[in-house]
Amino acid sequence: MNWQAIRAIYSFEMARFWRTAMQSILAPVISTSLYFVVFGAAIGSRLNVVDGVPYGLFIVPGLVMLSLLTQSIANASFGIYFPRFAGTIYEILSAPISPVEVVLGYVGAAASKSIVIGLIILATSALFVPLRIEHPVWMVAFLLLTALTFSLFGFVIGLWADGFEKLQLVPLLIVTPLTFLGGSFYAIEMLPPFWRAVSLFNPVVYLISGFRWSFFGKADVSLGVSVAMTLLFLAICLGLVTWMFRTGYRLKS
């Protein structure tokens, strides 16, 4: 394993993140504050408790997951797409570095960035509500697993996209709606039976449900199902990345 090459890619991507730290950190803090103002104050005044949890506290896991998913995809997809766009991908392809090491460098950096932002959002949430985490080990496990899974998914999108429009297509038109419809701001049990059944086909439901369980010990689906679905999506993303590297899919275009 060429750890020096992995460290070089990782350090380069993290340096780019810290160069725009004000934008990267200030934006999620402002957006989180606005969510608490709109959902916590406006809706929370009419919907005080959800599943035995104060509404302002109930939406915290959903807010963290919303940012974690979008940031993981955005960081990983842009990280691998921009070298292809600028032509510097040839430096990586000609270097003595394997596909596994390339993935570790880019995906590791993207996951690190999204975890930092997720922790910042948690800290911001603590300013609005008395934050409590009943299962901190599981919370960290879901945080790491989700960041890694969706960073891999973003890496796949970065290899698939042949333009900046496609780079934003999946996150804006698919992932963000699925996150909002995945129980970020409400419990699945609040839905009518038909829509509750439809929601179970949304993979984001299982991520948010497991993450919320780590906070309150309550969830829409069981912990085992949430973990299994997350691992399944991780395996699918790993399979896609492996296939793309083996076939050289759009690496040079």
Short mmCIF file of N, CA and C in Angstrom, two decimals, residues 101-233:
data_model
loop_
_atom_site.label_atom_id
_atom_site.label_comp_id
_atom_site.label_asym_id
_atom_site.label_seq_id
_atom_site.Cartn_x
_atom_site.Cartn_y
_atom_site.Cartn_z
N GLU A 101 -5.83 2.93 -3.75
CA GLU A 101 -5.19 4.07 -3.09
C GLU A 101 -5.80 5.40 -3.52
N VAL A 102 -6.20 5.49 -4.79
CA VAL A 102 -6.88 6.69 -5.26
C VAL A 102 -8.20 6.87 -4.52
N VAL A 103 -8.96 5.79 -4.41
CA VAL A 103 -10.25 5.85 -3.72
C VAL A 103 -10.05 6.21 -2.25
N LEU A 104 -9.07 5.61 -1.60
CA LEU A 104 -8.82 5.90 -0.19
C LEU A 104 -8.49 7.37 0.02
N GLY A 105 -7.70 7.93 -0.88
CA GLY A 105 -7.32 9.34 -0.75
C GLY A 105 -8.50 10.27 -0.92
N TYR A 106 -9.23 10.13 -2.03
CA TYR A 106 -10.34 11.03 -2.33
C TYR A 106 -11.54 10.81 -1.41
N VAL A 107 -11.92 9.56 -1.23
CA VAL A 107 -13.08 9.26 -0.39
C VAL A 107 -12.79 9.55 1.07
N GLY A 108 -11.56 9.25 1.51
CA GLY A 108 -11.20 9.56 2.89
C GLY A 108 -11.27 11.04 3.18
N ALA A 109 -10.81 11.86 2.25
CA ALA A 109 -10.85 13.32 2.43
C ALA A 109 -12.29 13.81 2.42
N ALA A 110 -13.10 13.32 1.47
CA ALA A 110 -14.50 13.75 1.39
C ALA A 110 -15.26 13.37 2.66
N ALA A 111 -15.04 12.15 3.16
CA ALA A 111 -15.71 11.72 4.39
C ALA A 111 -15.26 12.56 5.58
N SER A 112 -13.97 12.89 5.64
CA SER A 112 -13.46 13.73 6.74
C SER A 112 -14.11 15.10 6.73
N LYS A 113 -14.24 15.69 5.54
CA LYS A 113 -14.87 17.02 5.44
C LYS A 113 -16.32 16.97 5.92
N SER A 114 -17.06 15.99 5.48
CA SER A 114 -18.48 15.92 5.85
C SER A 114 -18.65 15.63 7.33
N ILE A 115 -17.75 14.84 7.92
CA ILE A 115 -17.83 14.57 9.36
C ILE A 115 -17.56 15.84 10.16
N VAL A 116 -16.58 16.63 9.71
CA VAL A 116 -16.31 17.92 10.37
C VAL A 116 -17.55 18.80 10.35
N ILE A 117 -18.19 18.88 9.17
CA ILE A 117 -19.39 19.71 9.05
C ILE A 117 -20.53 19.14 9.90
N GLY A 118 -20.67 17.81 9.94
CA GLY A 118 -21.70 17.20 10.77
C GLY A 118 -21.51 17.52 12.25
N LEU A 119 -20.27 17.49 12.71
CA LEU A 119 -19.98 17.83 14.11
C LEU A 119 -20.24 19.30 14.39
N ILE A 120 -19.97 20.16 13.41
CA ILE A 120 -20.25 21.59 13.57
C ILE A 120 -21.75 21.82 13.70
N ILE A 121 -22.53 21.08 12.90
CA ILE A 121 -23.98 21.21 12.98
C ILE A 121 -24.50 20.72 14.33
N LEU A 122 -23.91 19.63 14.84
CA LEU A 122 -24.29 19.16 16.17
C LEU A 122 -24.00 20.22 17.23
N ALA A 123 -22.83 20.85 17.13
CA ALA A 123 -22.47 21.90 18.08
C ALA A 123 -23.41 23.10 17.96
N THR A 124 -23.78 23.43 16.72
CA THR A 124 -24.72 24.54 16.51
C THR A 124 -26.09 24.20 17.09
N SER A 125 -26.51 22.95 16.92
CA SER A 125 -27.81 22.52 17.44
C SER A 125 -27.88 22.65 18.96
N ALA A 126 -26.74 22.41 19.60
CA ALA A 126 -26.70 22.48 21.06
C ALA A 126 -26.97 23.89 21.57
N LEU A 127 -26.83 24.89 20.69
CA LEU A 127 -27.13 26.27 21.08
C LEU A 127 -28.62 26.53 21.12
N PHE A 128 -29.41 25.68 20.44
CA PHE A 128 -30.85 25.89 20.34
C PHE A 128 -31.65 24.95 21.23
N VAL A 129 -31.15 23.73 21.40
CA VAL A 129 -31.89 22.73 22.17
C VAL A 129 -30.92 22.01 23.12
N PRO A 130 -31.45 21.47 24.23
CA PRO A 130 -30.61 20.68 25.14
C PRO A 130 -30.29 19.32 24.52
N LEU A 131 -29.19 19.24 23.83
CA LEU A 131 -28.83 18.04 23.07
C LEU A 131 -28.55 16.86 23.99
N ARG A 132 -29.08 15.70 23.60
CA ARG A 132 -28.78 14.48 24.35
C ARG A 132 -28.56 13.34 23.37
N ILE A 133 -27.59 12.49 23.69
CA ILE A 133 -27.26 11.35 22.84
C ILE A 133 -27.20 10.12 23.74
N GLU A 134 -28.18 9.23 23.60
CA GLU A 134 -28.25 8.07 24.48
C GLU A 134 -27.23 7.00 24.12
N HIS A 135 -26.89 6.89 22.85
CA HIS A 135 -25.95 5.86 22.40
C HIS A 135 -24.84 6.51 21.57
N PRO A 136 -23.89 7.17 22.22
CA PRO A 136 -22.86 7.91 21.48
C PRO A 136 -21.99 7.04 20.57
N VAL A 137 -21.74 5.79 20.97
CA VAL A 137 -20.92 4.91 20.13
C VAL A 137 -21.64 4.63 18.82
N TRP A 138 -22.93 4.33 18.90
CA TRP A 138 -23.70 4.09 17.69
C TRP A 138 -23.83 5.37 16.85
N MET A 139 -23.92 6.51 17.52
CA MET A 139 -24.00 7.77 16.80
C MET A 139 -22.75 7.99 15.96
N VAL A 140 -21.59 7.76 16.57
CA VAL A 140 -20.32 7.92 15.85
C VAL A 140 -20.23 6.88 14.72
N ALA A 141 -20.69 5.65 15.00
CA ALA A 141 -20.63 4.59 13.99
C ALA A 141 -21.49 4.96 12.77
N PHE A 142 -22.70 5.45 13.00
CA PHE A 142 -23.57 5.85 11.89
C PHE A 142 -23.00 7.06 11.16
N LEU A 143 -22.41 7.96 11.91
CA LEU A 143 -21.81 9.15 11.30
C LEU A 143 -20.68 8.75 10.35
N LEU A 144 -19.80 7.87 10.81
CA LEU A 144 -18.67 7.43 9.99
C LEU A 144 -19.15 6.59 8.81
N LEU A 145 -20.07 5.67 9.06
CA LEU A 145 -20.54 4.77 8.01
C LEU A 145 -21.29 5.52 6.92
N THR A 146 -22.12 6.47 7.32
CA THR A 146 -22.88 7.25 6.35
C THR A 146 -21.96 8.15 5.53
N ALA A 147 -21.01 8.80 6.20
CA ALA A 147 -20.07 9.66 5.49
C ALA A 147 -19.25 8.86 4.48
N LEU A 148 -18.80 7.68 4.88
CA LEU A 148 -18.02 6.84 3.97
C LEU A 148 -18.87 6.35 2.79
N THR A 149 -20.09 5.90 3.09
CA THR A 149 -20.96 5.37 2.04
C THR A 149 -21.30 6.42 1.00
N PHE A 150 -21.70 7.60 1.43
CA PHE A 150 -22.12 8.62 0.47
C PHE A 150 -20.94 9.35 -0.15
N SER A 151 -19.77 9.27 0.47
CA SER A 151 -18.57 9.77 -0.21
C SER A 151 -18.23 8.84 -1.37
N LEU A 152 -18.39 7.55 -1.16
CA LEU A 152 -18.21 6.59 -2.26
C LEU A 152 -19.23 6.83 -3.36
N PHE A 153 -20.48 7.10 -2.96
CA PHE A 153 -21.52 7.39 -3.94
C PHE A 153 -21.19 8.66 -4.72
N GLY A 154 -20.68 9.68 -4.02
CA GLY A 154 -20.27 10.90 -4.70
C GLY A 154 -19.11 10.67 -5.64
N PHE A 155 -18.19 9.78 -5.26
CA PHE A 155 -17.07 9.42 -6.13
C PHE A 155 -17.58 8.78 -7.42
N VAL A 156 -18.60 7.93 -7.29
CA VAL A 156 -19.22 7.31 -8.47
C VAL A 156 -19.83 8.38 -9.36
N ILE A 157 -20.52 9.34 -8.77
CA ILE A 157 -21.13 10.42 -9.55
C ILE A 157 -20.06 11.25 -10.25
N GLY A 158 -18.93 11.50 -9.55
CA GLY A 158 -17.85 12.26 -10.15
C GLY A 158 -17.23 11.56 -11.35
N LEU A 159 -17.19 10.24 -11.32
CA LEU A 159 -16.69 9.49 -12.47
C LEU A 159 -17.73 9.40 -13.58
N TRP A 160 -19.00 9.37 -13.20
CA TRP A 160 -20.07 9.25 -14.19
C TRP A 160 -20.33 10.55 -14.94
N ALA A 161 -20.21 11.68 -14.23
CA ALA A 161 -20.58 12.97 -14.82
C ALA A 161 -19.60 13.38 -15.92
N ASP A 162 -20.15 13.93 -16.99
CA ASP A 162 -19.31 14.48 -18.06
C ASP A 162 -19.52 15.98 -18.21
N GLY A 163 -20.09 16.59 -17.18
CA GLY A 163 -20.29 18.04 -17.17
C GLY A 163 -20.74 18.47 -15.79
N PHE A 164 -20.63 19.78 -15.51
CA PHE A 164 -21.02 20.27 -14.19
C PHE A 164 -22.52 20.12 -13.95
N GLU A 165 -23.30 20.11 -15.02
CA GLU A 165 -24.74 19.94 -14.87
C GLU A 165 -25.06 18.56 -14.29
N LYS A 166 -24.43 17.53 -14.83
CA LYS A 166 -24.66 16.17 -14.33
C LYS A 166 -24.10 16.01 -12.92
N LEU A 167 -23.07 16.79 -12.60
CA LEU A 167 -22.48 16.70 -11.27
C LEU A 167 -23.49 17.10 -10.20
N GLN A 168 -24.40 18.02 -10.54
CA GLN A 168 -25.40 18.49 -9.60
C GLN A 168 -26.74 17.78 -9.75
N LEU A 169 -26.88 17.00 -10.82
CA LEU A 169 -28.18 16.40 -11.13
C LEU A 169 -28.66 15.46 -10.03
N VAL A 170 -27.84 14.48 -9.68
CA VAL A 170 -28.25 13.48 -8.69
C VAL A 170 -28.44 14.09 -7.31
N PRO A 171 -27.49 14.90 -6.80
CA PRO A 171 -27.70 15.48 -5.46
C PRO A 171 -28.95 16.35 -5.37
N LEU A 172 -29.21 17.19 -6.39
CA LEU A 172 -30.32 18.13 -6.30
C LEU A 172 -31.67 17.49 -6.58
N LEU A 173 -31.72 16.59 -7.57
CA LEU A 173 -33.00 16.05 -8.00
C LEU A 173 -33.36 14.72 -7.35
N ILE A 174 -32.39 14.06 -6.75
CA ILE A 174 -32.67 12.74 -6.18
C ILE A 174 -32.36 12.69 -4.68
N VAL A 175 -31.11 12.98 -4.30
CA VAL A 175 -30.69 12.78 -2.91
C VAL A 175 -31.39 13.75 -1.96
N THR A 176 -31.41 15.04 -2.30
CA THR A 176 -32.04 16.02 -1.41
C THR A 176 -33.53 15.75 -1.22
N PRO A 177 -34.32 15.51 -2.30
CA PRO A 177 -35.74 15.15 -2.07
C PRO A 177 -35.92 13.89 -1.23
N LEU A 178 -35.08 12.87 -1.49
CA LEU A 178 -35.19 11.64 -0.71
C LEU A 178 -34.90 11.91 0.77
N THR A 179 -33.97 12.83 1.04
CA THR A 179 -33.65 13.16 2.43
C THR A 179 -34.81 13.87 3.10
N PHE A 180 -35.42 14.83 2.41
CA PHE A 180 -36.57 15.52 2.99
C PHE A 180 -37.75 14.58 3.18
N LEU A 181 -37.90 13.60 2.29
CA LEU A 181 -39.01 12.66 2.38
C LEU A 181 -38.65 11.42 3.18
N GLY A 182 -37.45 11.42 3.78
CA GLY A 182 -36.99 10.26 4.52
C GLY A 182 -37.18 10.36 6.01
N GLY A 183 -37.99 11.30 6.46
CA GLY A 183 -38.24 11.44 7.89
C GLY A 183 -37.29 12.37 8.60
N SER A 184 -36.68 13.29 7.86
CA SER A 184 -35.75 14.24 8.49
C SER A 184 -36.46 15.13 9.51
N PHE A 185 -37.69 15.54 9.17
CA PHE A 185 -38.40 16.50 10.02
C PHE A 185 -39.73 15.96 10.55
N TYR A 186 -39.95 14.66 10.40
CA TYR A 186 -41.18 14.06 10.90
C TYR A 186 -40.94 12.57 11.11
N ALA A 187 -41.83 11.95 11.85
CA ALA A 187 -41.77 10.49 12.05
C ALA A 187 -42.60 9.81 10.97
N ILE A 188 -42.11 8.69 10.47
CA ILE A 188 -42.83 7.96 9.43
C ILE A 188 -44.21 7.53 9.92
N GLU A 189 -44.34 7.30 11.22
CA GLU A 189 -45.62 6.87 11.78
C GLU A 189 -46.71 7.94 11.62
N MET A 190 -46.32 9.18 11.39
CA MET A 190 -47.28 10.26 11.24
C MET A 190 -47.97 10.23 9.88
N LEU A 191 -47.42 9.46 8.94
CA LEU A 191 -47.97 9.41 7.59
C LEU A 191 -49.15 8.44 7.51
N PRO A 192 -50.04 8.63 6.51
CA PRO A 192 -51.09 7.63 6.27
C PRO A 192 -50.47 6.29 5.91
N PRO A 193 -51.20 5.18 6.10
CA PRO A 193 -50.64 3.85 5.87
C PRO A 193 -50.01 3.67 4.49
N PHE A 194 -50.66 4.20 3.44
CA PHE A 194 -50.13 4.03 2.09
C PHE A 194 -48.77 4.70 1.95
N TRP A 195 -48.66 5.96 2.36
CA TRP A 195 -47.41 6.69 2.21
C TRP A 195 -46.35 6.18 3.18
N ARG A 196 -46.79 5.61 4.28
CA ARG A 196 -45.83 4.98 5.19
C ARG A 196 -45.18 3.78 4.52
N ALA A 197 -45.97 3.00 3.81
CA ALA A 197 -45.42 1.86 3.08
C ALA A 197 -44.52 2.30 1.94
N VAL A 198 -44.90 3.37 1.24
CA VAL A 198 -44.07 3.89 0.16
C VAL A 198 -42.73 4.39 0.70
N SER A 199 -42.75 5.01 1.87
CA SER A 199 -41.53 5.57 2.46
C SER A 199 -40.49 4.49 2.75
N LEU A 200 -40.93 3.27 2.99
CA LEU A 200 -40.00 2.19 3.31
C LEU A 200 -39.14 1.81 2.11
N PHE A 201 -39.50 2.26 0.91
CA PHE A 201 -38.67 2.04 -0.27
C PHE A 201 -37.61 3.12 -0.43
N ASN A 202 -37.64 4.11 0.44
CA ASN A 202 -36.65 5.19 0.42
C ASN A 202 -35.46 4.77 1.28
N PRO A 203 -34.28 4.58 0.70
CA PRO A 203 -33.14 4.10 1.51
C PRO A 203 -32.69 5.09 2.57
N VAL A 204 -32.98 6.37 2.36
CA VAL A 204 -32.56 7.38 3.34
C VAL A 204 -33.32 7.22 4.65
N VAL A 205 -34.52 6.66 4.58
CA VAL A 205 -35.31 6.43 5.80
C VAL A 205 -34.53 5.62 6.80
N TYR A 206 -33.83 4.59 6.34
CA TYR A 206 -33.11 3.69 7.24
C TYR A 206 -31.88 4.37 7.85
N LEU A 207 -31.24 5.26 7.07
CA LEU A 207 -30.09 6.00 7.59
C LEU A 207 -30.52 6.94 8.71
N ILE A 208 -31.57 7.72 8.43
CA ILE A 208 -32.04 8.69 9.41
C ILE A 208 -32.62 7.99 10.63
N SER A 209 -33.34 6.90 10.41
CA SER A 209 -33.95 6.16 11.51
C SER A 209 -32.88 5.61 12.46
N GLY A 210 -31.84 4.99 11.90
CA GLY A 210 -30.77 4.46 12.75
C GLY A 210 -30.03 5.55 13.48
N PHE A 211 -29.78 6.65 12.78
CA PHE A 211 -29.08 7.78 13.40
C PHE A 211 -29.92 8.39 14.52
N ARG A 212 -31.23 8.50 14.29
CA ARG A 212 -32.12 9.06 15.32
C ARG A 212 -32.20 8.13 16.53
N TRP A 213 -32.15 6.82 16.27
CA TRP A 213 -32.17 5.87 17.39
C TRP A 213 -30.98 6.08 18.31
N SER A 214 -29.83 6.40 17.75
CA SER A 214 -28.63 6.61 18.57
C SER A 214 -28.78 7.82 19.49
N PHE A 215 -29.68 8.75 19.14
CA PHE A 215 -29.92 9.92 19.98
C PHE A 215 -30.96 9.64 21.05
N PHE A 216 -32.10 9.05 20.65
CA PHE A 216 -33.25 8.96 21.55
C PHE A 216 -33.65 7.54 21.92
N GLY A 217 -33.03 6.54 21.28
CA GLY A 217 -33.43 5.17 21.54
C GLY A 217 -34.75 4.80 20.90
N LYS A 218 -35.24 5.66 19.98
CA LYS A 218 -36.50 5.41 19.28
C LYS A 218 -36.27 5.61 17.79
N ALA A 219 -36.94 4.80 16.97
CA ALA A 219 -36.73 4.90 15.52
C ALA A 219 -37.95 4.37 14.79
N ASP A 220 -38.05 4.71 13.50
CA ASP A 220 -39.15 4.25 12.66
C ASP A 220 -38.98 2.78 12.26
N VAL A 221 -37.74 2.34 12.11
CA VAL A 221 -37.45 0.94 11.81
C VAL A 221 -36.40 0.44 12.80
N SER A 222 -36.23 -0.86 12.87
CA SER A 222 -35.31 -1.42 13.87
C SER A 222 -33.85 -1.08 13.53
N LEU A 223 -33.02 -1.10 14.55
CA LEU A 223 -31.60 -0.79 14.38
C LEU A 223 -30.93 -1.77 13.42
N GLY A 224 -31.26 -3.05 13.55
CA GLY A 224 -30.65 -4.06 12.69
C GLY A 224 -30.94 -3.83 11.22
N VAL A 225 -32.18 -3.45 10.92
CA VAL A 225 -32.55 -3.18 9.53
C VAL A 225 -31.81 -1.95 9.02
N SER A 226 -31.69 -0.92 9.85
CA SER A 226 -30.98 0.29 9.45
C SER A 226 -29.51 -0.01 9.13
N VAL A 227 -28.88 -0.78 9.98
CA VAL A 227 -27.47 -1.13 9.75
C VAL A 227 -27.33 -1.97 8.49
N ALA A 228 -28.24 -2.95 8.32
CA ALA A 228 -28.17 -3.82 7.15
C ALA A 228 -28.34 -3.04 5.85
N MET A 229 -29.28 -2.11 5.80
CA MET A 229 -29.52 -1.31 4.60
C MET A 229 -28.33 -0.39 4.31
N THR A 230 -27.73 0.17 5.35
CA THR A 230 -26.56 1.03 5.16
C THR A 230 -25.39 0.24 4.60
N LEU A 231 -25.16 -0.95 5.15
CA LEU A 231 -24.07 -1.80 4.66
C LEU A 231 -24.33 -2.27 3.23
N LEU A 232 -25.61 -2.51 2.91
CA LEU A 232 -25.96 -2.92 1.56
C LEU A 232 -25.64 -1.82 0.56
N PHE A 233 -26.00 -0.59 0.89
CA PHE A 233 -25.71 0.54 0.01
C PHE A 233 -24.20 0.77 -0.11
#
